[in-house]
Amino acid sequence: MTLMMNGERPRDLQPLDDQTAVPAREPTGDAPPLRGTLVADIAEPSWLAGTWTMSLQGNGTMEMSPPRGYGGNPTGLVFTADASSFRTALFSGGACADDGTGVYGWVRRGERIVFDTVSDTCRARITFLTGSSWALSTEVPSRQ
């Protein structure tokens, strides 16, 4: 599976722990999935500092647009999500190489998505996802 990032050439996606790219699950009932474009100003970890854009697609892929000056390649660009949880192997080719998949809860608060850690051993990914709230750049339905 390949993914275009910022108009650059395609590259292989890193699968989740079970070695398959699992599409985002459709939630049951009237709870919405987590999809759309989110933006956050990341302060920590400092080597990831700047404005990041995360586009979550319905097919279980995510596109990350890092800030200028970021020298890495955000890997692990697959996820699963349902009405309250989010799983990703983001940064699995770098800072989180030995940490597998992280599991997070998520909630919409107004026009922001807030992640909280359920289970993850990668400190960089935990800080990256939970250290800032993510502004909705495109509509993510409310779970009210």
Short mmCIF file of C-alpha atoms in Angstrom, two decimals:
data_model
loop_
_atom_site.label_atom_id
_atom_site.label_comp_id
_atom_site.label_asym_id
_atom_site.label_seq_id
_atom_site.Cartn_x
_atom_site.Cartn_y
_atom_site.Cartn_z
CA MET A 1 0.00 0.00 0.00
CA THR A 2 1.37 3.46 -0.82
CA LEU A 3 0.54 7.00 0.19
CA MET A 4 1.35 10.37 -1.32
CA MET A 5 2.57 12.92 1.19
CA ASN A 6 2.75 16.60 0.30
CA GLY A 7 3.05 15.76 -3.40
CA GLU A 8 6.15 13.61 -2.84
CA ARG A 9 6.68 10.19 -4.37
CA PRO A 10 4.70 7.28 -2.89
CA ARG A 11 6.21 5.15 -0.17
CA ASP A 12 5.20 2.00 1.65
CA LEU A 13 2.84 2.26 4.60
CA GLN A 14 3.91 0.65 7.84
CA PRO A 15 1.24 -1.84 9.00
CA LEU A 16 -0.13 -2.00 12.53
CA ASP A 17 1.15 -4.69 14.90
CA ASP A 18 -0.88 -7.44 13.24
CA GLN A 19 0.92 -6.74 9.92
CA THR A 20 -2.24 -5.73 8.05
CA ALA A 21 -3.48 -2.29 7.15
CA VAL A 22 -6.89 -2.31 8.81
CA PRO A 23 -9.42 0.23 7.59
CA ALA A 24 -11.14 2.49 10.07
CA ARG A 25 -14.12 0.69 11.57
CA GLU A 26 -17.57 2.08 11.17
CA PRO A 27 -19.02 2.78 14.62
CA THR A 28 -22.25 1.19 15.66
CA GLY A 29 -25.39 3.20 16.27
CA ASP A 30 -25.29 6.94 15.74
CA ALA A 31 -21.72 7.52 16.95
CA PRO A 32 -19.52 9.08 14.22
CA PRO A 33 -16.10 7.84 13.09
CA LEU A 34 -12.96 9.90 13.53
CA ARG A 35 -12.18 11.21 10.05
CA GLY A 36 -11.20 14.50 8.51
CA THR A 37 -8.36 16.97 8.79
CA LEU A 38 -6.96 18.03 12.16
CA VAL A 39 -4.34 20.70 12.86
CA ALA A 40 -2.20 21.17 15.99
CA ASP A 41 0.64 23.42 17.07
CA ILE A 42 3.04 20.96 18.67
CA ALA A 43 5.49 22.25 21.29
CA GLU A 44 6.84 18.95 22.64
CA PRO A 45 8.79 16.92 21.93
CA SER A 46 10.91 19.82 20.67
CA TRP A 47 12.17 17.94 17.61
CA LEU A 48 8.54 17.71 16.44
CA ALA A 49 7.70 21.35 17.25
CA GLY A 50 5.60 23.31 14.78
CA THR A 51 2.23 23.11 13.06
CA TRP A 52 1.19 19.61 11.98
CA THR A 53 -1.77 18.57 9.85
CA MET A 54 -3.22 15.08 10.21
CA SER A 55 -5.70 13.94 7.55
CA LEU A 56 -7.60 10.81 8.56
CA GLN A 57 -9.11 8.95 5.62
CA GLY A 58 -12.03 6.52 5.71
CA ASN A 59 -9.82 3.74 4.33
CA GLY A 60 -7.62 3.69 7.45
CA THR A 61 -4.73 5.75 6.10
CA MET A 62 -3.53 9.04 7.47
CA GLU A 63 -1.54 11.76 5.78
CA MET A 64 0.74 13.79 8.01
CA SER A 65 1.99 17.20 6.91
CA PRO A 66 4.89 18.16 9.17
CA PRO A 67 6.18 21.69 9.74
CA ARG A 68 9.00 23.12 7.66
CA GLY A 69 12.31 22.04 9.02
CA TYR A 70 11.13 18.63 10.17
CA GLY A 71 13.85 16.33 8.86
CA GLY A 72 12.15 13.02 9.49
CA ASN A 73 9.64 10.95 7.64
CA PRO A 74 6.50 10.30 9.71
CA THR A 75 5.95 6.57 9.33
CA GLY A 76 3.23 4.23 10.56
CA LEU A 77 0.59 6.10 8.62
CA VAL A 78 -2.30 3.72 9.20
CA PHE A 79 -4.91 3.88 11.93
CA THR A 80 -8.14 2.39 13.16
CA ALA A 81 -10.79 4.42 14.90
CA ASP A 82 -14.25 4.03 16.22
CA ALA A 83 -16.61 6.24 18.20
CA SER A 84 -14.22 6.58 21.14
CA SER A 85 -10.85 4.99 20.37
CA PHE A 86 -7.95 5.62 18.00
CA ARG A 87 -5.06 3.20 17.27
CA THR A 88 -1.94 4.17 15.36
CA ALA A 89 1.64 3.12 14.78
CA LEU A 90 2.66 6.72 13.94
CA PHE A 91 6.46 7.20 14.06
CA SER A 92 7.00 3.43 14.06
CA GLY A 93 9.96 3.84 11.70
CA GLY A 94 11.74 6.25 14.02
CA ALA A 95 11.08 7.40 17.57
CA CYS A 96 8.56 4.63 18.21
CA ALA A 97 10.39 1.82 16.37
CA ASP A 98 10.35 -0.51 19.39
CA ASP A 99 6.96 0.49 20.74
CA GLY A 100 4.29 -1.01 18.47
CA THR A 101 0.83 0.49 18.23
CA GLY A 102 -0.56 3.13 20.57
CA VAL A 103 -4.19 3.15 21.70
CA TYR A 104 -5.89 6.44 22.54
CA GLY A 105 -9.31 7.66 23.51
CA TRP A 106 -10.67 10.68 21.68
CA VAL A 107 -13.43 13.16 22.29
CA ARG A 108 -14.70 16.19 20.43
CA ARG A 109 -14.78 19.40 22.47
CA GLY A 110 -16.33 22.14 20.40
CA GLU A 111 -14.15 22.50 17.33
CA ARG A 112 -11.28 20.45 18.74
CA ILE A 113 -10.37 16.78 19.09
CA VAL A 114 -8.59 15.81 22.30
CA PHE A 115 -6.69 12.52 22.58
CA ASP A 116 -5.91 10.73 25.85
CA THR A 117 -3.62 7.75 26.26
CA VAL A 118 -5.19 4.34 26.84
CA SER A 119 -2.10 2.23 26.12
CA ASP A 120 1.20 3.26 24.53
CA THR A 121 4.88 2.91 25.43
CA CYS A 122 6.18 5.55 23.00
CA ARG A 123 6.72 8.75 24.97
CA ALA A 124 7.21 10.86 21.82
CA ARG A 125 3.89 9.71 20.28
CA ILE A 126 2.05 10.16 23.59
CA THR A 127 3.32 13.72 23.96
CA PHE A 128 2.72 14.48 20.27
CA LEU A 129 -0.92 13.34 20.31
CA THR A 130 -2.00 14.31 23.83
CA GLY A 131 0.09 17.42 24.48
CA SER A 132 -2.09 19.62 22.26
CA SER A 133 -5.70 19.65 21.22
CA TRP A 134 -6.24 19.19 17.51
CA ALA A 135 -8.38 21.81 15.73
CA LEU A 136 -10.92 20.60 13.20
CA SER A 137 -9.95 21.82 9.77
CA THR A 138 -12.77 19.81 8.19
CA GLU A 139 -15.92 18.54 9.78
CA VAL A 140 -15.79 15.64 12.23
CA PRO A 141 -19.33 14.91 13.47
CA SER A 142 -20.14 15.50 17.12
CA ARG A 143 -21.00 12.55 19.39
CA GLN A 144 -23.73 14.40 21.27
#
